[in-house]
Coordinates of C-alpha atoms and ligand atoms in Angstrom, one line a residue:
Chain A
X116 CA 113.4 58.0 139.9
X117 CA 111.7 61.2 138.9
X118 CA 112.6 62.5 135.5
X119 CA 113.2 66.2 134.9
X120 CA 111.9 67.3 131.6
X121 CA 113.4 70.2 129.7
X122 CA 110.8 72.5 128.2
X123 CA 110.9 75.8 126.4
X124 CA 108.4 78.1 128.1
X125 CA 107.2 81.0 126.1
X126 CA 105.8 84.0 128.0
X127 CA 104.1 86.7 125.9
X128 CA 103.6 88.6 123.7
X129 CA 100.0 87.9 124.7
X130 CA 100.0 86.3 128.0
X131 CA 97.7 86.7 131.1
X132 CA 100.5 87.6 133.5
X133 CA 102.6 89.7 131.2
X134 CA 101.1 92.7 129.6
X135 CA 103.8 94.0 127.3
X136 CA 104.2 93.0 123.6
X137 CA 107.5 91.1 124.0
X138 CA 108.2 87.4 124.2
X139 CA 110.4 85.8 126.9
X140 CA 111.5 82.4 125.8
X141 CA 112.8 80.4 128.8
X142 CA 114.5 77.0 128.6
X143 CA 113.6 75.3 131.9
X144 CA 114.5 72.2 133.8
X145 CA 111.5 71.6 135.9
X146 CA 110.7 75.1 137.3
X147 CA 114.3 76.2 137.2
X148 CA 115.1 78.6 134.3
X149 CA 118.3 77.6 132.6
X150 CA 118.5 80.4 130.1
X151 CA 116.2 83.1 128.6
X152 CA 115.9 85.0 125.5
X153 CA 113.8 88.1 124.9
X154 CA 112.2 88.7 121.5
X155 CA 111.2 92.2 120.5
X156 CA 109.9 93.8 117.4
X157 CA 106.2 93.4 117.6
X158 CA 105.3 97.0 117.6
X159 CA 108.2 98.9 116.0
X160 CA 107.3 102.6 115.5
X161 CA 110.2 103.7 113.3
X162 CA 110.1 107.1 114.8
X163 CA 113.7 108.1 114.0
X164 CA 112.9 107.6 110.3
X165 CA 109.7 109.8 110.6
X166 CA 111.7 112.5 112.4
X167 CA 114.3 113.0 109.6
X168 CA 113.7 116.0 107.4
X169 CA 111.2 117.6 109.8
X170 CA 111.6 120.9 111.5
X171 CA 112.4 120.8 115.2
X172 CA 108.9 122.0 116.1
X173 CA 107.5 118.7 114.8
X174 CA 110.4 116.5 116.1
X175 CA 109.9 117.9 119.6
X176 CA 106.4 116.5 119.7
X177 CA 107.5 113.2 118.1
X178 CA 110.3 112.9 120.7
X179 CA 108.0 113.0 123.6
X180 CA 105.8 110.5 122.0
X181 CA 108.5 107.9 122.1
X182 CA 107.6 106.9 125.6
X183 CA 104.3 107.5 127.3
X184 CA 105.8 107.2 130.8
X185 CA 109.0 109.2 130.7
X186 CA 108.0 111.8 128.0
X187 CA 109.5 114.8 129.8
X188 CA 113.1 113.6 129.7
X189 CA 112.8 113.0 125.9
X190 CA 111.6 116.5 125.4
X191 CA 114.4 117.8 127.7
X192 CA 117.2 115.9 126.1
X193 CA 116.1 116.7 122.6
X194 CA 115.7 120.4 123.3
X195 CA 119.0 120.5 125.1
X196 CA 120.8 119.0 122.2
X197 CA 119.2 121.5 119.9
X198 CA 120.3 124.3 122.3
X199 CA 123.8 123.0 122.4
X200 CA 124.0 123.0 118.6
X201 CA 122.8 126.6 118.2
X202 CA 124.4 128.0 121.4
X203 CA 121.1 129.1 122.9
X204 CA 121.3 130.2 126.6
X205 CA 118.5 129.3 129.0
X206 CA 117.4 131.7 131.8
X207 CA 118.2 130.4 135.3
X208 CA 114.5 130.2 136.3
X209 CA 113.7 128.1 133.3
X210 CA 116.5 125.7 134.0
X211 CA 115.2 125.1 137.5
X212 CA 111.6 124.7 136.2
X213 CA 112.9 122.0 133.8
X214 CA 114.5 120.1 136.7
X215 CA 111.3 120.3 138.7
X216 CA 109.1 118.9 135.9
X217 CA 111.7 116.3 135.1
X218 CA 111.9 115.1 138.7
X219 CA 108.1 115.0 139.0
X220 CA 108.2 112.8 136.0
X221 CA 110.8 110.6 137.6
X222 CA 108.6 110.3 140.7
X223 CA 105.6 109.1 138.7
X224 CA 107.7 106.8 136.6
X225 CA 109.3 105.1 139.6
X226 CA 106.0 104.8 141.3
X227 CA 104.5 103.2 138.2
X228 CA 107.4 100.8 138.0
X229 CA 107.0 99.7 141.6
X230 CA 103.3 99.5 141.1
X231 CA 103.7 97.0 138.3
X232 CA 106.2 95.0 140.2
X233 CA 103.9 94.7 143.2
X234 CA 101.1 93.8 140.8
X235 CA 103.1 91.1 139.2
X236 CA 103.9 89.5 142.6
X237 CA 100.2 89.7 143.2
X238 CA 100.2 92.2 146.0
X239 CA 97.4 94.3 144.7
X240 CA 96.8 96.4 147.8
X241 CA 100.2 97.9 147.8
X242 CA 100.1 98.2 144.0
X243 CA 97.0 100.2 144.1
X244 CA 98.3 102.4 146.9
X245 CA 101.3 103.2 144.7
X246 CA 99.3 103.8 141.6
X247 CA 97.0 106.2 143.6
X248 CA 100.1 108.0 144.9
X249 CA 101.3 108.4 141.4
X250 CA 98.2 110.4 140.5
X251 CA 99.3 113.0 143.0
X252 CA 102.5 113.5 141.0
X253 CA 100.6 113.4 137.7
X254 CA 98.3 116.2 139.0
X255 CA 101.2 118.4 139.7
X256 CA 102.7 117.8 136.3
X257 CA 99.3 118.8 134.8
X258 CA 99.1 121.8 137.0
X259 CA 102.5 123.1 135.9
X260 CA 102.6 122.1 132.2
X261 CA 98.9 121.9 131.3
X262 CA 98.9 118.2 130.3
X263 CA 99.5 114.9 131.9
X264 CA 101.8 113.1 129.6
X265 CA 102.6 114.8 126.3
X266 CA 103.2 118.2 127.8
X267 CA 105.7 119.8 125.4
X268 CA 106.8 122.0 128.3
X269 CA 110.4 122.6 127.2
X270 CA 111.2 124.7 124.2
X271 CA 114.5 126.0 122.9
X272 CA 115.6 128.9 125.1
X273 CA 113.2 128.2 128.0
X274 CA 110.0 126.7 129.1
X275 CA 106.4 127.4 128.1
X276 CA 104.7 128.3 131.3
X277 CA 105.8 129.9 134.6
X278 CA 105.1 128.4 138.0
X279 CA 102.7 130.6 139.8
X280 CA 102.7 131.2 143.6
X281 CA 99.5 129.1 144.0
X282 CA 100.9 126.2 142.0
X283 CA 104.1 126.4 144.1
X284 CA 102.0 126.0 147.2
X285 CA 100.1 123.0 145.8
X286 CA 103.4 121.5 144.6
X287 CA 104.9 121.7 148.1
X288 CA 101.7 120.2 149.6
X289 CA 101.8 117.3 147.1
X290 CA 105.4 116.6 147.9
X291 CA 104.6 116.4 151.5
X292 CA 101.8 114.0 150.9
X293 CA 103.9 111.8 148.6
X294 CA 106.7 111.7 151.2
X295 CA 104.4 110.9 154.1
X296 CA 102.5 108.1 152.3
X297 CA 105.6 106.7 150.7
X298 CA 107.4 106.2 154.0
X299 CA 104.4 104.0 155.0
X300 CA 104.4 102.1 151.7
X301 CA 108.1 101.7 151.8
X302 CA 107.8 100.1 155.2
X303 CA 105.0 97.9 154.0
X304 CA 107.2 96.6 151.2
X305 CA 110.1 96.0 153.5
X306 CA 108.4 94.4 156.4
X307 CA 105.0 93.2 155.0
X308 CA 104.5 89.5 155.0
X309 CA 106.1 87.8 152.0
X310 CA 106.3 90.9 149.8
X311 CA 109.9 91.4 149.9
X312 CA 110.7 87.8 150.7
X313 CA 109.6 87.0 147.2
X314 CA 112.1 89.4 145.8
X315 CA 115.2 88.8 147.9
X316 CA 117.9 86.9 146.1
X317 CA 115.8 86.6 143.0
X318 CA 117.1 87.7 139.6
X319 CA 120.7 88.3 140.6
X320 CA 122.6 90.8 138.4
X321 CA 126.1 91.0 139.7
X322 CA 128.4 94.0 139.2
X323 CA 130.4 92.1 136.6
X324 CA 127.3 91.2 134.7
X325 CA 126.3 94.9 134.6
X326 CA 129.7 95.7 133.1
X327 CA 129.2 93.0 130.5
X328 CA 125.7 93.9 129.6
X329 CA 126.0 97.7 130.0
X330 CA 122.8 97.9 132.1
X331 CA 122.0 101.5 133.1
X332 CA 119.9 103.5 135.5
X333 CA 118.4 102.0 138.7
X334 CA 119.1 98.5 137.4
X335 CA 122.8 99.2 137.4
X336 CA 122.8 101.3 140.5
X337 CA 121.1 98.5 142.5
X338 CA 124.2 96.4 141.6
X339 CA 126.6 98.8 143.0
X340 CA 127.5 100.8 139.9
X341 CA 127.7 104.5 140.6
X342 CA 126.7 106.0 137.3
X343 CA 124.0 108.7 136.9
X344 CA 124.1 111.1 134.0
X345 CA 122.5 113.8 136.2
X346 CA 125.9 114.3 137.7
X347 CA 127.0 115.8 134.3
X348 CA 124.1 118.2 134.0
X349 CA 124.9 121.8 135.0
X350 CA 121.6 122.4 136.9
X351 CA 121.9 119.2 138.9
X352 CA 125.5 120.1 139.7
X353 CA 124.2 123.4 141.1
X354 CA 121.9 121.4 143.3
X355 CA 124.7 119.2 144.6
X356 CA 123.3 116.0 143.2
X357 CA 124.7 112.6 144.4
X358 CA 123.6 109.3 142.9
X359 CA 122.1 106.6 145.2
X360 CA 123.7 103.2 145.1
X361 CA 122.7 99.9 146.6
X362 CA 124.5 96.6 146.3
X363 CA 122.0 93.8 146.9
X364 CA 121.9 93.1 143.1
X365 CA 118.4 91.4 143.3
X366 CA 114.8 92.4 142.6
X367 CA 114.5 93.7 146.1
X368 CA 117.4 96.1 145.6
X369 CA 116.0 97.4 142.3
X370 CA 112.6 98.1 143.8
X371 CA 114.1 99.7 146.9
X372 CA 116.4 101.9 144.9
X373 CA 113.4 103.4 143.1
X374 CA 111.8 104.2 146.5
X375 CA 115.0 105.8 147.5
X376 CA 115.2 107.9 144.4
X377 CA 111.7 109.1 144.8
X378 CA 112.7 110.6 148.2
X379 CA 115.7 112.0 146.5
X380 CA 113.6 113.6 143.8
X381 CA 111.4 115.2 146.4
X382 CA 114.4 116.8 148.0
X383 CA 115.7 118.0 144.7
X384 CA 112.4 119.7 143.9
X385 CA 112.4 121.4 147.3
X386 CA 115.9 122.6 146.7
X387 CA 114.9 123.9 143.3
X388 CA 112.0 125.8 144.7
X389 CA 114.3 127.4 147.3
X390 CA 117.0 128.3 144.8
X391 CA 114.8 129.4 141.9
X392 CA 115.3 133.1 141.1
X393 CA 112.5 135.3 139.7
X394 CA 112.8 136.5 136.2
X395 CA 112.4 135.4 132.6
X396 CA 111.4 131.9 131.5
X397 CA 112.2 132.4 127.9
X398 CA 115.4 133.7 126.3
X399 CA 115.0 133.3 122.6
X400 CA 117.4 132.2 120.0
X401 CA 117.3 130.6 116.5
X402 CA 118.0 126.9 116.0
X403 CA 121.0 126.6 113.6
X404 CA 123.1 124.0 111.9
X405 CA 125.3 121.6 113.7
X406 CA 125.7 118.2 115.3
X407 CA 125.9 117.1 118.8
X408 CA 125.5 114.1 121.2
X409 CA 123.8 114.8 124.5
X410 CA 123.1 112.4 127.3
X411 CA 120.4 112.7 129.9
X412 CA 119.2 110.5 132.7
X413 CA 115.8 109.1 132.1
X414 CA 114.0 107.3 135.0
X415 CA 115.2 104.1 133.5
X416 CA 118.8 105.1 132.8
X417 CA 120.8 107.1 130.4
X418 CA 119.2 108.5 127.3
X419 CA 121.3 109.5 124.4
X420 CA 120.3 111.8 121.5
X421 CA 122.6 112.3 118.5
X422 CA 121.2 115.1 116.4
X423 CA 122.2 116.8 113.2
X424 CA 120.4 119.9 112.0
X425 CA 120.6 122.2 109.0
X426 CA 120.7 125.9 109.0
X427 CA 116.9 126.2 109.2
X428 CA 116.6 124.1 112.3
X429 CA 115.4 121.0 110.5
X430 CA 116.6 117.6 111.7
X431 CA 118.7 115.9 109.0
X432 CA 119.8 113.0 111.1
X433 CA 118.8 111.7 114.5
X434 CA 119.7 108.6 116.5
X435 CA 118.1 107.9 119.8
X436 CA 119.4 105.4 122.3
X437 CA 116.9 104.6 125.0
X438 CA 117.9 103.0 128.3
X439 CA 115.4 100.1 128.2
X440 CA 117.2 98.2 125.4
X441 CA 120.3 97.8 127.6
X442 CA 118.3 96.7 130.6
X443 CA 116.4 94.2 128.5
X444 CA 119.7 92.7 127.4
X445 CA 120.9 92.5 131.0
X446 CA 117.5 91.0 132.0
X447 CA 117.4 88.3 129.3
X448 CA 121.0 87.2 129.5
X449 CA 121.9 87.6 133.2
X450 CA 118.9 88.2 135.5
X451 CA 116.6 85.5 134.3
X452 CA 119.3 82.9 134.2
X453 CA 119.0 80.7 137.2
X454 CA 115.6 82.0 138.4
X455 CA 114.0 79.3 140.5
X456 CA 110.4 79.3 139.5
X457 CA 108.5 80.3 136.4
X458 CA 106.4 82.6 138.6
X459 CA 109.5 84.7 139.2
X460 CA 110.3 85.2 135.5
X461 CA 107.8 88.0 134.9
X462 CA 108.5 89.6 138.3
X463 CA 112.2 89.6 137.5
X464 CA 111.5 91.0 134.1
X465 CA 109.3 93.8 135.5
X466 CA 111.8 94.6 138.2
X467 CA 114.2 96.0 135.6
X468 CA 111.4 98.4 134.5
X469 CA 111.3 97.4 130.9
X470 CA 109.6 99.8 128.5
X471 CA 108.6 98.4 125.2
X472 CA 107.6 101.8 123.9
X473 CA 111.2 103.0 124.3
X474 CA 112.7 99.8 122.8
X475 CA 110.4 99.9 119.7
X476 CA 111.0 103.6 119.1
Chain B
X188 CA 104.9 87.9 163.7
X189 CA 106.2 91.4 163.4
X190 CA 105.1 91.6 159.8
X191 CA 101.5 90.6 160.7
X192 CA 101.6 93.3 163.3
X193 CA 102.6 95.8 160.6
X194 CA 99.7 94.6 158.5
X195 CA 97.2 95.0 161.2
X196 CA 98.6 98.5 162.0
X197 CA 98.1 99.5 158.3
X198 CA 94.4 98.5 158.3
X199 CA 93.7 99.8 161.8
X200 CA 94.6 103.4 160.9
X201 CA 91.6 105.7 161.4
X202 CA 92.5 107.3 158.0
X203 CA 92.1 104.0 156.3
X204 CA 88.7 103.5 157.8
X205 CA 87.6 107.0 157.0
X206 CA 88.6 106.5 153.4
X207 CA 86.9 103.1 153.3
X208 CA 83.6 104.4 154.7
X209 CA 83.4 107.8 153.2
X210 CA 85.3 107.6 150.0
X211 CA 85.2 110.8 148.0
X212 CA 87.2 111.9 145.0
X213 CA 88.7 115.3 145.3
X214 CA 87.2 117.9 142.9
X215 CA 89.3 118.2 139.8
X216 CA 91.2 121.5 139.6
X217 CA 91.5 122.9 136.2
X218 CA 95.2 123.6 135.5
X219 CA 95.9 127.3 134.8
X220 CA 96.6 126.6 131.1
X221 CA 94.5 123.6 130.5
X222 CA 94.6 122.8 126.8
X223 CA 91.5 122.0 124.8
X224 CA 91.0 122.2 121.1
X225 CA 91.5 125.8 120.1
X226 CA 88.4 128.0 119.5
X227 CA 88.0 131.4 118.0
X228 CA 87.9 134.4 120.2
X229 CA 86.2 136.7 117.7
X230 CA 89.3 138.9 116.9
X231 CA 89.9 139.5 113.3
X232 CA 92.5 137.2 111.6
X233 CA 95.1 139.1 109.7
X234 CA 96.1 136.1 107.5
X235 CA 99.7 135.9 108.7
X236 CA 99.5 132.1 108.8
X237 CA 101.7 131.8 111.8
X238 CA 99.3 129.3 113.4
X239 CA 99.6 127.1 110.3
X240 CA 103.3 127.2 110.3
X241 CA 103.9 126.5 114.0
X242 CA 101.4 123.6 114.1
X243 CA 103.3 120.3 114.5
X244 CA 100.4 118.1 113.5
X245 CA 100.0 117.8 109.7
X246 CA 96.6 118.9 108.5
X247 CA 95.4 120.1 111.9
X248 CA 94.8 123.8 111.1
X249 CA 94.0 125.7 107.9
X250 CA 93.2 129.3 107.4
X251 CA 90.2 129.7 105.0
X252 CA 87.9 132.4 103.9
X253 CA 84.6 132.2 105.7
X254 CA 81.1 133.0 104.3
X255 CA 81.7 136.7 104.8
X256 CA 84.9 136.6 102.8
X257 CA 87.1 137.1 106.0
X258 CA 90.1 134.9 106.8
X259 CA 89.4 132.4 109.6
X260 CA 91.4 129.5 111.0
X261 CA 89.7 126.1 110.9
X262 CA 90.8 123.4 113.4
X263 CA 90.5 119.8 112.2
X264 CA 89.9 117.9 115.5
X265 CA 91.0 114.5 114.2
X266 CA 94.5 115.9 113.6
X267 CA 94.9 118.5 116.3
X268 CA 97.0 117.2 119.2
X269 CA 95.9 120.1 121.5
X270 CA 99.4 121.4 122.0
X271 CA 98.2 125.0 122.1
X272 CA 101.1 126.4 120.0
X273 CA 98.9 128.1 117.5
X274 CA 97.3 130.0 120.4
X275 CA 100.7 131.2 121.5
X276 CA 102.0 132.0 118.0
X277 CA 99.1 134.1 116.8
X278 CA 100.0 137.8 117.1
X279 CA 96.3 138.9 117.0
X280 CA 94.9 136.6 119.6
X281 CA 92.4 135.0 117.2
X282 CA 92.5 131.6 118.9
X283 CA 92.2 130.5 122.5
X284 CA 92.2 127.2 124.3
X285 CA 91.8 127.0 128.0
X286 CA 93.8 129.7 129.8
X287 CA 96.9 129.7 127.5
X288 CA 96.1 133.1 126.1
X289 CA 95.7 134.8 129.4
X290 CA 98.8 133.1 130.7
X291 CA 100.7 134.3 127.7
X292 CA 99.5 137.8 128.2
X293 CA 100.4 137.8 131.8
X294 CA 103.9 136.4 131.3
X295 CA 104.5 138.3 128.0
X296 CA 105.7 135.2 126.2
X297 CA 105.4 134.9 122.4
X298 CA 106.9 133.3 119.4
X299 CA 108.6 135.1 116.6
X300 CA 108.6 133.4 113.2
X301 CA 110.3 133.9 109.9
X302 CA 110.4 131.7 106.8
X303 CA 113.1 130.6 104.4
X304 CA 112.6 129.2 101.0
X305 CA 115.0 126.8 99.4
X306 CA 114.8 125.4 95.9
X307 CA 116.6 122.2 95.0
X308 CA 117.8 123.1 91.5
X309 CA 118.6 119.5 90.6
X310 CA 115.0 118.3 90.9
X311 CA 113.2 121.5 90.0
X312 CA 111.8 121.2 86.5
X313 CA 110.8 124.9 86.1
X314 CA 107.1 124.3 85.8
X315 CA 106.3 127.4 87.7
X316 CA 103.5 125.7 89.7
X317 CA 104.8 127.1 93.0
X318 CA 104.9 130.7 91.8
X319 CA 101.5 130.5 90.3
X320 CA 100.0 128.9 93.4
X321 CA 101.5 131.3 95.9
X322 CA 98.8 133.6 97.2
X323 CA 101.2 136.5 97.8
X324 CA 102.5 136.3 94.3
X325 CA 98.9 136.4 93.0
X326 CA 98.1 139.5 95.0
X327 CA 101.3 141.3 93.8
X328 CA 100.9 140.3 90.2
X329 CA 97.5 139.0 89.1
X330 CA 98.8 138.6 85.6
X331 CA 101.2 135.9 86.6
X332 CA 99.9 132.7 85.0
X333 CA 100.8 129.4 83.6
X334 CA 104.5 130.0 82.9
X335 CA 105.2 132.1 86.0
X336 CA 107.3 134.5 84.0
X337 CA 106.3 137.8 85.6
X338 CA 107.6 141.2 84.6
X339 CA 107.2 142.4 88.1
X340 CA 110.2 142.4 90.4
X341 CA 108.0 142.5 93.5
X342 CA 106.9 138.9 93.5
X343 CA 108.4 136.4 95.9
X344 CA 109.6 134.1 93.2
X345 CA 109.3 133.7 89.5
X346 CA 110.8 131.8 86.5
X347 CA 113.6 133.9 85.0
X348 CA 115.9 132.7 82.3
X349 CA 114.2 129.3 82.7
X350 CA 115.4 129.1 86.3
X351 CA 113.3 129.5 89.4
X352 CA 114.6 132.5 91.3
X353 CA 113.6 133.7 94.7
X354 CA 113.5 137.5 94.8
X355 CA 111.7 138.4 98.0
X356 CA 111.8 135.6 100.6
X357 CA 110.9 138.1 103.4
X358 CA 107.4 138.5 101.9
X359 CA 106.6 134.8 102.4
X360 CA 103.9 134.1 105.0
X361 CA 104.8 130.5 105.4
X362 CA 101.6 129.0 104.1
X363 CA 103.3 126.1 102.3
X364 CA 101.0 126.3 99.3
X365 CA 104.1 126.2 97.0
X366 CA 105.3 123.0 98.7
X367 CA 102.0 121.4 98.1
X368 CA 101.8 122.6 94.5
X369 CA 105.3 121.3 93.5
X370 CA 105.1 117.9 91.8
X371 CA 108.7 117.1 92.6
X372 CA 109.1 118.4 96.2
X373 CA 111.7 120.7 94.9
X374 CA 110.7 123.7 96.9
X375 CA 110.7 123.6 100.7
X376 CA 109.6 126.2 103.3
X377 CA 111.7 126.2 106.5
X378 CA 110.2 127.8 109.5
X379 CA 112.6 129.6 111.8
X380 CA 111.1 130.2 115.2
X381 CA 112.2 131.8 118.4
X382 CA 110.4 131.8 121.7
X383 CA 110.6 135.2 123.5
X384 CA 109.6 136.9 126.7
X385 CA 109.5 140.6 127.3
X386 CA 111.0 142.0 130.5
X387 CA 108.8 144.4 132.4
Ligands
LIG151 S1 98.3 133.3 113.2 FE1 96.4 134.3 113.8 S2 96.2 136.0 112.5 FE2 97.7 134.6 111.6 S3 96.5 133.4 110.2 FE3 96.6 132.3 112.1 S4 94.8 132.9 113.2 FE4 95.1 134.4 111.5
LIG152 S1 96.6 123.1 119.1 FE1 98.6 122.4 118.2 S2 98.0 120.7 116.9 FE2 96.1 121.8 117.3 S3 95.9 123.2 115.6 FE3 96.9 124.3 117.2 S4 99.1 124.1 116.8 FE4 98.0 122.5 115.6
LIG153 S1 104.9 129.4 101.6 FE1 105.1 129.4 99.4 S2 103.1 129.8 98.6 FE2 103.1 130.4 100.8 S3 103.6 132.5 100.8 FE3 105.5 131.5 101.1 S4 106.3 131.3 99.0 FE4 104.1 131.7 98.8

């Protein structure tokens, strides 16, 4: 009789098929994963500690350096919490511009997440297609804000630059291109040989597991949980935002929900451009003393900032809760459990779009 | 079978072949406010130090006297993060980087800055270093030395009754020299900043 050997299989932090500085420790029986544990803490930045005692001008730049992929939302949530503290009003045009840049950021982040998934399951053609398409979104971010990643676009009371007529035209063109190409890529993923077959029924995260593990964002929405912090945001309420939910609970669902959300973001940007009034982009107002908690929806899920400032607008205390840490919990304790082959471990991990930079803030 | 058909269709698109045979990168469009390291425009600096105060990167910008004895901002490229805030904050358009300056002029956006000084009495040991180091103090009262006990009431701060008192915080230009001169970190300069836009 063949004997099944139990082994502990470590993946990472330096591993050929897994590029992030985290370690997944799997206990396996043959190829079957019995349980998994994720070990973090290799590149801790301690950014909250650095932020304390600094004026908001510095913290604003530190905040968007927490994550190199979803920097706009960090900028937005931090500035919105400071605005809530000091009761600063934002002109309508600036509020819509914020949403436009934020949604562009979501498009590029989702495309990057799906790129890395396709890359992990070794479908490099589709991966490169998606990565190329992401550049279109990045170019638009650069055109509007002047920088690709650390754009520092949002400031208390408004935004830094207006959207010119020419930029608006190029933005609409880019959206059309993204939409047209993505329909094709979406079909490739759905119907291409073996691509989605490798993801269906792999890494199951049931609705109950989400409730236990408090997973957030697309990871939770792919398991039938209807939570999206954008529904609480005044500008998104204006736009009539409705979250997208799927219920297949597997890797396939998580990838597809990101594709769906990119289409949704394109629609949101178009609506913004339609509704955006002319006028001021900066209102003004001094940052004062107070304390607040404000939640925004990052591409990966809900992002919470708890900020306390003094009368000069300096940050006395700040606590940031990023979405990735919840999703990593869900991934380690629920999704990876019962995965059939070691090759699916990294794919499942990547499907929850883990961001080590967010975790190790 | 269907999936293989999908695949063939993907690679039989004329667009794919066109890209495959005549691949060409689109020319890079410079964004309207592309941010590079700030450079001088040639306008005269009035030594308001707003650039230094808004800069989020420690040690990135310093306003120094040049060879002709005129004030001039110096950018340290290793520290500068190219945010372009100094360009936006300068009231005299001394600096420029990419198109930020022209965009600001077109959109009439600017920053207003004021400074507040706070002294932590529990750690201040009344050495007077801050008052002596302050460039504004020195201009107002050149006699102010060592003990920082000035007879003038026009200085920003001085030691009075063996206590550091701040008399004219509104004269502060926000250069943070006092902060650097204090051995105990007892004095801190807070920058208060507002972003504004004029209506036309
Ligand atoms: S803000 Fe402008 S005028 Fe003021 S010190 Fe800096 S460069 Fe000179
Ligand atoms: S561009 Fe930004 S970081 Fe560089 S000197 Fe100016 S304010 Fe400082
Ligand atoms: S920051 Fe300090 S040294 Fe500089 S002008 Fe103000 S009080 Fe003087």
